[in-house]
GROMACS .gro file of C-alpha atoms in nm:
model
  407
    1MET     CA    1   2.042  -0.097   2.969
    2ALA     CA    2   1.968   0.057   2.627
    3ALA     CA    3   2.120   0.395   2.556
    4GLU     CA    4   1.887   0.695   2.578
    5ILE     CA    5   1.796   0.862   2.250
    6VAL     CA    6   1.893   1.222   2.301
    7ASN     CA    7   1.835   1.551   2.129
    8PRO     CA    8   2.136   1.632   1.913
    9ARG     CA    9   2.131   1.998   2.008
   10SER     CA   10   2.408   2.134   2.228
   11ASP     CA   11   2.374   2.196   2.601
   12SER     CA   12   2.322   2.563   2.536
   13ASP     CA   13   2.040   2.480   2.295
   14THR     CA   14   1.863   2.259   2.546
   15GLY     CA   15   1.912   2.498   2.833
   16GLN     CA   16   2.082   2.227   3.040
   17ASP     CA   17   2.402   2.262   3.236
   18GLY     CA   18   2.510   1.917   3.123
   19GLY     CA   19   2.373   1.625   2.924
   20ALA     CA   20   2.085   1.632   2.682
   21GLU     CA   21   1.717   1.560   2.714
   22PRO     CA   22   1.528   1.281   2.536
   23LEU     CA   23   1.390   1.374   2.195
   24ASP     CA   24   1.043   1.323   2.344
   25THR     CA   25   1.086   1.658   2.518
   26PHE     CA   26   1.105   1.848   2.191
   27ASP     CA   27   0.911   1.647   1.934
   28PRO     CA   28   0.563   1.495   1.982
   29ALA     CA   29   0.636   1.233   1.716
   30PHE     CA   30   0.902   1.082   1.940
   31ALA     CA   31   0.673   1.104   2.241
   32LEU     CA   32   0.403   0.911   2.056
   33HIS     CA   33   0.645   0.642   1.936
   34ARG     CA   34   0.819   0.576   2.269
   35GLY     CA   35   0.769   0.209   2.354
   36GLY     CA   36   0.618   0.136   2.013
   37LYS     CA   37   0.265   0.182   1.880
   38MET     CA   38   0.113  -0.163   1.930
   39ALA     CA   39   0.085  -0.462   2.164
   40VAL     CA   40  -0.065  -0.812   2.171
   41GLN     CA   41  -0.397  -0.840   2.352
   42ALA     CA   42  -0.572  -1.159   2.460
   43THR     CA   43  -0.926  -1.221   2.334
   44VAL     CA   44  -1.012  -1.473   2.606
   45PRO     CA   45  -0.983  -1.431   2.984
   46ILE     CA   46  -0.750  -1.635   3.205
   47ARG     CA   47  -0.899  -1.575   3.551
   48ASP     CA   48  -0.846  -1.906   3.723
   49ARG     CA   49  -0.717  -2.262   3.690
   50ASP     CA   50  -1.010  -2.371   3.471
   51ASP     CA   51  -0.946  -2.091   3.221
   52LEU     CA   52  -0.576  -2.175   3.215
   53SER     CA   53  -0.646  -2.543   3.153
   54LEU     CA   54  -0.863  -2.456   2.853
   55ALA     CA   55  -0.646  -2.184   2.700
   56TYR     CA   56  -0.325  -2.379   2.753
   57THR     CA   57  -0.250  -2.732   2.869
   58PRO     CA   58  -0.427  -2.971   2.871
   59GLY     CA   59  -0.715  -2.822   2.668
   60VAL     CA   60  -0.498  -2.683   2.392
   61ALA     CA   61  -0.369  -3.032   2.310
   62LYS     CA   62  -0.714  -3.136   2.187
   63VAL     CA   63  -0.717  -2.848   1.940
   64CYS     CA   64  -0.362  -2.919   1.824
   65SER     CA   65  -0.446  -3.285   1.763
   66ALA     CA   66  -0.760  -3.197   1.569
   67ILE     CA   67  -0.565  -2.958   1.344
   68ALA     CA   68  -0.297  -3.221   1.289
   69GLU     CA   69  -0.567  -3.458   1.161
   70GLN     CA   70  -0.760  -3.190   0.966
   71PRO     CA   71  -0.523  -2.905   0.876
   72ASP     CA   72  -0.802  -2.677   0.752
   73LEU     CA   73  -0.928  -2.649   1.110
   74VAL     CA   74  -0.641  -2.409   1.174
   75HIS     CA   75  -0.858  -2.138   1.019
   76ASP     CA   76  -1.137  -2.200   1.268
   77TYR     CA   77  -0.942  -2.253   1.589
   78THR     CA   78  -0.651  -2.007   1.560
   79TRP     CA   79  -0.618  -1.647   1.452
   80LYS     CA   80  -0.452  -1.747   1.121
   81SER     CA   81  -0.746  -1.638   0.905
   82SER     CA   82  -0.756  -1.291   1.057
   83VAL     CA   83  -0.390  -1.198   1.074
   84VAL     CA   84  -0.151  -1.055   0.814
   85ALA     CA   85   0.229  -1.034   0.815
   86VAL     CA   86   0.361  -0.691   0.717
   87VAL     CA   87   0.698  -0.778   0.566
   88THR     CA   88   0.983  -0.547   0.467
   89ASP     CA   89   1.357  -0.550   0.418
   90GLY     CA   90   1.384  -0.178   0.479
   91THR     CA   91   1.516  -0.092   0.132
   92ALA     CA   92   1.252   0.159   0.017
   93VAL     CA   93   1.097   0.311   0.328
   94LEU     CA   94   0.867   0.606   0.258
   95GLY     CA   95   1.083   0.873   0.096
   96LEU     CA   96   1.380   0.776   0.311
   97GLY     CA   97   1.512   0.498   0.089
   98ASP     CA   98   1.730   0.211   0.209
   99ILE     CA   99   1.743   0.273   0.583
  100GLY     CA  100   1.750  -0.089   0.700
  101PRO     CA  101   1.513  -0.317   0.891
  102GLU     CA  102   1.542  -0.159   1.237
  103ALA     CA  103   1.471   0.191   1.109
  104SER     CA  104   1.173   0.059   0.912
  105LEU     CA  105   0.995  -0.073   1.221
  106PRO     CA  106   0.808   0.250   1.310
  107VAL     CA  107   0.653   0.243   0.962
  108MET     CA  108   0.569  -0.127   0.983
  109GLU     CA  109   0.409  -0.078   1.325
  110GLY     CA  110   0.212   0.208   1.177
  111LYS     CA  111   0.094  -0.012   0.892
  112ALA     CA  112  -0.013  -0.278   1.140
  113ILE     CA  113  -0.226  -0.043   1.346
  114LEU     CA  114  -0.386   0.096   1.028
  115PHE     CA  115  -0.488  -0.259   0.936
  116LYS     CA  116  -0.659  -0.291   1.274
  117GLN     CA  117  -0.808   0.058   1.291
  118PHE     CA  118  -0.951   0.072   0.941
  119GLY     CA  119  -1.012  -0.294   0.853
  120GLY     CA  120  -1.038  -0.487   1.178
  121VAL     CA  121  -0.745  -0.701   1.061
  122ASP     CA  122  -0.467  -0.802   1.299
  123ALA     CA  123  -0.118  -0.752   1.159
  124VAL     CA  124   0.234  -0.834   1.273
  125PRO     CA  125   0.533  -0.626   1.153
  126LEU     CA  126   0.826  -0.836   1.033
  127ALA     CA  127   1.145  -0.648   0.938
  128LEU     CA  128   1.389  -0.892   0.779
  129ALA     CA  129   1.767  -0.867   0.809
  130CYS     CA  130   1.827  -0.973   0.449
  131THR     CA  131   1.788  -0.816   0.106
  132ASP     CA  132   1.865  -1.111  -0.121
  133VAL     CA  133   1.556  -1.204  -0.321
  134ASP     CA  134   1.590  -1.577  -0.263
  135GLU     CA  135   1.651  -1.532   0.109
  136ILE     CA  136   1.347  -1.308   0.150
  137ILE     CA  137   1.126  -1.554  -0.037
  138GLU     CA  138   1.248  -1.854   0.163
  139THR     CA  139   1.206  -1.665   0.491
  140VAL     CA  140   0.849  -1.562   0.416
  141VAL     CA  141   0.755  -1.911   0.294
  142ARG     CA  142   0.877  -2.056   0.622
  143LEU     CA  143   0.680  -1.799   0.823
  144ALA     CA  144   0.362  -1.831   0.617
  145PRO     CA  145   0.188  -2.105   0.819
  146SER     CA  146   0.124  -1.848   1.092
  147PHE     CA  147  -0.060  -1.601   0.869
  148GLY     CA  148  -0.367  -1.564   0.650
  149GLY     CA  149  -0.199  -1.314   0.419
  150ILE     CA  150   0.131  -1.143   0.340
  151ASN     CA  151   0.152  -0.767   0.290
  152LEU     CA  152   0.486  -0.675   0.134
  153GLU     CA  153   0.594  -0.324   0.221
  154ASP     CA  154   0.874  -0.083   0.130
  155ILE     CA  155   1.082  -0.329  -0.074
  156SER     CA  156   1.274  -0.163  -0.355
  157ALA     CA  157   1.202  -0.213  -0.725
  158PRO     CA  158   1.259  -0.412  -0.935
  159ARG     CA  159   1.316  -0.678  -0.666
  160CYS     CA  160   0.965  -0.628  -0.529
  161PHE     CA  161   0.805  -0.754  -0.850
  162GLU     CA  162   0.990  -1.085  -0.847
  163ILE     CA  163   0.943  -1.134  -0.473
  164GLU     CA  164   0.567  -1.087  -0.494
  165ARG     CA  165   0.530  -1.308  -0.802
  166ARG     CA  166   0.736  -1.596  -0.667
  167LEU     CA  167   0.576  -1.584  -0.323
  168GLN     CA  168   0.228  -1.596  -0.472
  169GLU     CA  169   0.333  -1.895  -0.684
  170ARG     CA  170   0.448  -2.082  -0.373
  171LEU     CA  171   0.182  -1.982  -0.122
  172ASP     CA  172  -0.193  -2.043  -0.113
  173ILE     CA  173  -0.266  -1.723   0.078
  174PRO     CA  174  -0.288  -1.367  -0.058
  175VAL     CA  175   0.044  -1.190  -0.123
  176PHE     CA  176  -0.001  -0.819  -0.182
  177HIS     CA  177   0.266  -0.553  -0.235
  178ASP     CA  178   0.084  -0.246  -0.112
  179ASP     CA  179   0.326   0.006  -0.262
  180GLN     CA  180   0.216  -0.127  -0.599
  181HIS     CA  181  -0.144  -0.231  -0.575
  182GLY     CA  182  -0.280  -0.017  -0.292
  183THR     CA  183  -0.162   0.296  -0.472
  184ALA     CA  184  -0.306   0.172  -0.800
  185VAL     CA  185  -0.648   0.092  -0.651
  186VAL     CA  186  -0.691   0.434  -0.492
  187THR     CA  187  -0.561   0.610  -0.803
  188LEU     CA  188  -0.810   0.428  -1.025
  189ALA     CA  189  -1.096   0.511  -0.787
  190ALA     CA  190  -1.009   0.881  -0.790
  191LEU     CA  191  -0.966   0.879  -1.168
  192ARG     CA  192  -1.304   0.713  -1.223
  193ASN     CA  193  -1.473   0.984  -1.021
  194ALA     CA  194  -1.276   1.264  -1.186
  195ALA     CA  195  -1.384   1.129  -1.525
  196ARG     CA  196  -1.745   1.102  -1.408
  197LEU     CA  197  -1.734   1.461  -1.287
  198SER     CA  198  -1.623   1.575  -1.632
  199GLY     CA  199  -1.879   1.364  -1.817
  200ARG     CA  200  -1.618   1.131  -1.960
  201GLY     CA  201  -1.524   0.766  -1.916
  202ILE     CA  202  -1.187   0.608  -1.849
  203GLY     CA  203  -1.168   0.512  -2.215
  204ASP     CA  204  -1.175   0.879  -2.318
  205LEU     CA  205  -0.855   0.965  -2.131
  206ARG     CA  206  -0.486   0.971  -2.219
  207ALA     CA  207  -0.270   0.953  -1.907
  208VAL     CA  208   0.099   1.009  -1.840
  209ILE     CA  209   0.264   0.850  -1.535
  210SER     CA  210   0.585   0.993  -1.394
  211GLY     CA  211   0.773   0.705  -1.234
  212ALA     CA  212   0.841   0.351  -1.352
  213GLY     CA  213   0.894   0.200  -1.009
  214ALA     CA  214   0.658  -0.022  -0.811
  215ALA     CA  215   0.366   0.221  -0.798
  216GLY     CA  216   0.402   0.352  -1.153
  217VAL     CA  217   0.410   0.006  -1.308
  218ALA     CA  218   0.112  -0.115  -1.103
  219ILE     CA  219  -0.093   0.195  -1.184
  220ALA     CA  220  -0.022   0.152  -1.555
  221LYS     CA  221  -0.130  -0.213  -1.544
  222MET     CA  222  -0.448  -0.134  -1.357
  223LEU     CA  223  -0.543   0.157  -1.584
  224VAL     CA  224  -0.498  -0.064  -1.890
  225GLU     CA  225  -0.705  -0.338  -1.722
  226ALA     CA  226  -0.974  -0.079  -1.649
  227GLY     CA  227  -0.986   0.033  -2.014
  228ILE     CA  228  -0.790   0.359  -2.019
  229GLY     CA  229  -0.774   0.521  -2.363
  230ASP     CA  230  -0.396   0.531  -2.352
  231VAL     CA  231  -0.123   0.560  -2.091
  232ALA     CA  232   0.246   0.635  -2.119
  233VAL     CA  233   0.500   0.584  -1.841
  234ALA     CA  234   0.809   0.802  -1.805
  235ASP     CA  235   1.125   0.737  -1.605
  236ARG     CA  236   1.430   0.960  -1.556
  237ARG     CA  237   1.530   0.913  -1.921
  238GLY     CA  238   1.191   0.986  -2.069
  239VAL     CA  239   0.898   0.789  -2.204
  240VAL     CA  240   0.929   0.412  -2.166
  241SER     CA  241   0.902   0.294  -2.525
  242GLY     CA  242   1.004  -0.011  -2.724
  243ASP     CA  243   1.270   0.175  -2.920
  244ARG     CA  244   1.486   0.230  -2.610
  245ASP     CA  245   1.780  -0.004  -2.555
  246ASP     CA  246   1.827   0.072  -2.184
  247LEU     CA  247   1.512  -0.089  -2.044
  248THR     CA  248   1.501  -0.343  -1.763
  249SER     CA  249   1.288  -0.652  -1.814
  250VAL     CA  250   1.006  -0.490  -1.616
  251LYS     CA  251   1.019  -0.173  -1.825
  252ARG     CA  252   1.025  -0.376  -2.147
  253GLU     CA  253   0.705  -0.539  -2.028
  254VAL     CA  254   0.558  -0.195  -1.955
  255ALA     CA  255   0.654  -0.075  -2.304
  256GLY     CA  256   0.464  -0.370  -2.447
  257PHE     CA  257   0.123  -0.280  -2.301
  258THR     CA  258   0.139   0.101  -2.280
  259ASN     CA  259   0.196   0.397  -2.511
  260LYS     CA  260  -0.029   0.303  -2.801
  261ALA     CA  261   0.036   0.650  -2.943
  262GLY     CA  262   0.405   0.567  -2.984
  263LEU     CA  263   0.527   0.869  -2.789
  264SER     CA  264   0.897   0.926  -2.724
  265GLY     CA  265   1.105   1.197  -2.568
  266SER     CA  266   1.070   1.355  -2.225
  267LEU     CA  267   0.792   1.353  -1.970
  268GLU     CA  268   0.722   1.714  -2.064
  269ASP     CA  269   0.682   1.614  -2.430
  270ALA     CA  270   0.433   1.343  -2.337
  271LEU     CA  271   0.225   1.580  -2.126
  272ALA     CA  272   0.137   1.801  -2.423
  273GLY     CA  273  -0.235   1.744  -2.481
  274ALA     CA  274  -0.259   1.475  -2.211
  275ASP     CA  275  -0.576   1.444  -2.003
  276VAL     CA  276  -0.416   1.303  -1.689
  277PHE     CA  277  -0.086   1.343  -1.505
  278ILE     CA  278  -0.007   1.086  -1.234
  279GLY     CA  279   0.309   1.149  -1.034
  280VAL     CA  280   0.468   0.876  -0.822
  281SER     CA  281   0.833   0.964  -0.864
  282GLY     CA  282   0.920   1.288  -0.692
  283GLY     CA  283   1.096   1.564  -0.879
  284THR     CA  284   0.928   1.873  -1.018
  285VAL     CA  285   0.720   1.912  -1.331
  286PRO     CA  286   0.760   2.254  -1.492
  287GLU     CA  287   0.452   2.473  -1.491
  288ALA     CA  288   0.475   2.511  -1.867
  289ALA     CA  289   0.434   2.135  -1.908
  290VAL     CA  290   0.120   2.137  -1.692
  291ALA     CA  291  -0.013   2.430  -1.895
  292SER     CA  292   0.034   2.224  -2.214
  293MET     CA  293  -0.210   1.956  -2.099
  294ALA     CA  294  -0.560   1.927  -2.243
  295GLU     CA  295  -0.838   2.151  -2.120
  296GLY     CA  296  -1.011   2.002  -1.816
  297ALA     CA  297  -0.710   1.788  -1.727
  298PHE     CA  298  -0.654   1.601  -1.402
  299VAL     CA  299  -0.331   1.632  -1.202
  300PHE     CA  300  -0.259   1.363  -0.943
  301ALA     CA  301   0.077   1.471  -0.798
  302MET     CA  302   0.133   1.215  -0.526
  303ALA     CA  303   0.497   1.250  -0.420
  304ASN     CA  304   0.542   1.318  -0.048
  305PRO     CA  305   0.609   1.553   0.113
  306ASP     CA  306   0.659   1.765  -0.200
  307PRO     CA  307   0.415   1.698  -0.486
  308GLU     CA  308   0.559   1.701  -0.838
  309VAL     CA  309   0.322   1.991  -0.908
  310HIS     CA  310   0.217   2.213  -0.622
  311PRO     CA  311  -0.164   2.220  -0.596
  312ASP     CA  312  -0.170   2.601  -0.627
  313VAL     CA  313   0.004   2.568  -0.963
  314ALA     CA  314  -0.197   2.266  -1.075
  315ARG     CA  315  -0.530   2.436  -1.004
  316LYS     CA  316  -0.449   2.707  -1.260
  317TYR     CA  317  -0.481   2.452  -1.537
  318ALA     CA  318  -0.646   2.135  -1.406
  319ALA     CA  319  -1.011   2.061  -1.334
  320VAL     CA  320  -0.924   1.809  -1.059
  321VAL     CA  321  -0.612   1.808  -0.843
  322ALA     CA  322  -0.510   1.530  -0.604
  323THR     CA  323  -0.199   1.472  -0.393
  324GLY     CA  324  -0.066   1.224  -0.141
  325ARG     CA  325  -0.088   1.477   0.140
  326SER     CA  326  -0.357   1.503   0.405
  327ASP     CA  327  -0.354   1.884   0.412
  328PHE     CA  328  -0.495   1.918   0.059
  329PRO     CA  329  -0.826   1.787  -0.083
  330ASN     CA  330  -0.836   1.453  -0.265
  331GLN     CA  331  -0.567   1.265  -0.077
  332ILE     CA  332  -0.457   0.948  -0.259
  333ASN     CA  333  -0.386   0.736   0.047
  334ASN     CA  334  -0.329   0.360   0.047
  335VAL     CA  335  -0.512   0.326   0.377
  336LEU     CA  336  -0.832   0.363   0.173
  337ALA     CA  337  -0.756   0.030   0.006
  338PHE     CA  338  -0.538  -0.225   0.184
  339PRO     CA  339  -0.741  -0.277   0.506
  340GLY     CA  340  -1.062  -0.352   0.317
  341ILE     CA  341  -0.888  -0.556   0.049
  342PHE     CA  342  -0.732  -0.787   0.306
  343ALA     CA  343  -1.048  -0.796   0.516
  344GLY     CA  344  -1.246  -0.911   0.212
  345ALA     CA  345  -0.984  -1.165   0.107
  346LEU     CA  346  -0.958  -1.310   0.458
  347GLN     CA  347  -1.335  -1.317   0.501
  348VAL     CA  348  -1.370  -1.567   0.216
  349ARG     CA  349  -1.031  -1.730   0.277
  350ALA     CA  350  -0.909  -1.630  -0.071
  351SER     CA  351  -0.601  -1.800  -0.209
  352ARG     CA  352  -0.483  -1.482  -0.382
  353ILE     CA  353  -0.581  -1.127  -0.467
  354THR     CA  354  -0.669  -1.104  -0.834
  355GLU     CA  355  -0.687  -0.811  -1.075
  356GLY     CA  356  -1.064  -0.842  -1.062
  357MET     CA  357  -1.063  -0.809  -0.684
  358LYS     CA  358  -0.847  -0.497  -0.706
  359ILE     CA  359  -1.069  -0.336  -0.968
  360ALA     CA  360  -1.375  -0.423  -0.756
  361ALA     CA  361  -1.206  -0.248  -0.464
  362ALA     CA  362  -1.148   0.062  -0.676
  363GLU     CA  363  -1.508   0.068  -0.795
  364ALA     CA  364  -1.640   0.027  -0.442
  365LEU     CA  365  -1.414   0.303  -0.315
  366ALA     CA  366  -1.526   0.537  -0.592
  367SER     CA  367  -1.892   0.460  -0.520
  368VAL     CA  368  -1.862   0.585  -0.162
  369VAL     CA  369  -1.839   0.943  -0.293
  370GLY     CA  370  -2.178   0.904  -0.462
  371ASP     CA  371  -2.378   1.218  -0.532
  372ASP     CA  372  -2.140   1.435  -0.329
  373LEU     CA  373  -1.891   1.426  -0.615
  374ALA     CA  374  -1.707   1.757  -0.664
  375ALA     CA  375  -1.371   1.880  -0.788
  376ASP     CA  376  -1.237   1.879  -0.434
  377TYR     CA  377  -1.405   1.548  -0.345
  378VAL     CA  378  -1.332   1.269  -0.591
  379ILE     CA  379  -1.206   1.031  -0.324
  380PRO     CA  380  -1.341   0.976   0.030
  381SER     CA  381  -1.156   1.041   0.351
  382PRO     CA  382  -0.981   0.751   0.527
  383PHE     CA  383  -1.202   0.836   0.825
  384ASP     CA  384  -1.524   0.782   0.630
  385GLU     CA  385  -1.668   0.478   0.806
  386ARG     CA  386  -1.832   0.356   0.484
  387VAL     CA  387  -1.500   0.290   0.310
  388ALA     CA  388  -1.376  -0.035   0.465
  389PRO     CA  389  -1.715  -0.214   0.463
  390ALA     CA  390  -1.772  -0.119   0.099
  391VAL     CA  391  -1.428  -0.237  -0.012
  392THR     CA  392  -1.448  -0.553   0.201
  393ALA     CA  393  -1.783  -0.658   0.055
  394ALA     CA  394  -1.677  -0.586  -0.303
  395VAL     CA  395  -1.350  -0.778  -0.271
  396ALA     CA  396  -1.520  -1.078  -0.109
  397ALA     CA  397  -1.782  -1.090  -0.385
  398ALA     CA  398  -1.517  -1.061  -0.656
  399ALA     CA  399  -1.313  -1.341  -0.497
  400ARG     CA  400  -1.617  -1.569  -0.511
  401ALA     CA  401  -1.689  -1.469  -0.870
  402GLU     CA  402  -1.331  -1.540  -0.975
  403GLY     CA  403  -1.315  -1.877  -0.804
  404VAL     CA  404  -1.040  -1.799  -0.551
  405ALA     CA  405  -1.265  -1.800  -0.242
  406ARG     CA  406  -1.262  -2.108  -0.021
  407ARG     CA  407  -1.562  -2.028   0.198
   0.00000   0.00000   0.00000
């Protein structure tokens, strides 16, 4: 029998004469997670022998034979086209870091139920007991026949970039690293609305991104694709620029398409006169650096649980403030993007998720706000029932326009 998870407090703390009580007793998070957060549910009844003979043998053999002769029928007669694998190796889980595959499972289960709740997409969490790039790729390729899409999750940079690229090259189903692209889509949507609120366009803005990991690189790429005036990315050593000799291959690529102004030095130096701060790295940005930004600036401080700039400080200087937290206005939350993006891609049986599909998702998400646009409402709530249908429709249409849809 499995050992009981117990509260680490002493007997005197728990008020027990001996032994300790389950953590459920003291923490509602443990109570909610006991037994896991999801289960498999049948969509057809098995009430009698006739039902059994259709759902399983001998009826199932007819379907198997038909698929063997016409492989595309798998999309019509199995759940393949409506199910996503949520894949991790447990190396970059939330803000917890490399905690391993078992410890990542609560997050992966959570991701799976968000897919279902907000996009109507079934998802299966797969935590892999390997961290080697080649092994992860080969494992996912072998699992892929069971799924209509692959959502990569909480895999550390820079490995995540290569894993996503090589998987998409080998598979004819969408491969999407949500830590990169989901964050970028929601950020772009919020930025479009913040610019609209201030009477400006994306092309009028100079942005500075703190963090050159998965999210920071993806945001920079998407902002450039969307026509940002200029964007600079900063890591722990300062602005990522071509004159540095310590850059990884990914950062050299970033230096090649960002920082048209030729900035160098620290993050704080780059923020002077900037219109936008986007934080996806943690750490703290000094108040003086925020004060040096342009008038009417936007501060998107998205580190969790502690934003790089506390909203109370940011609001002294910025016209629009957003965070990654649900207890402040303008939450930049990936759940606004990934359920609808996958729902749209699966709906048209897309072979991949393109930049155009991601930008369409951002535009659709921004449009949900509509005439209610305000400084404390530049991005809708995840519980706004208009979000997923809008994103789904936009992504499906973009997939057809870009020639990656197969129905």
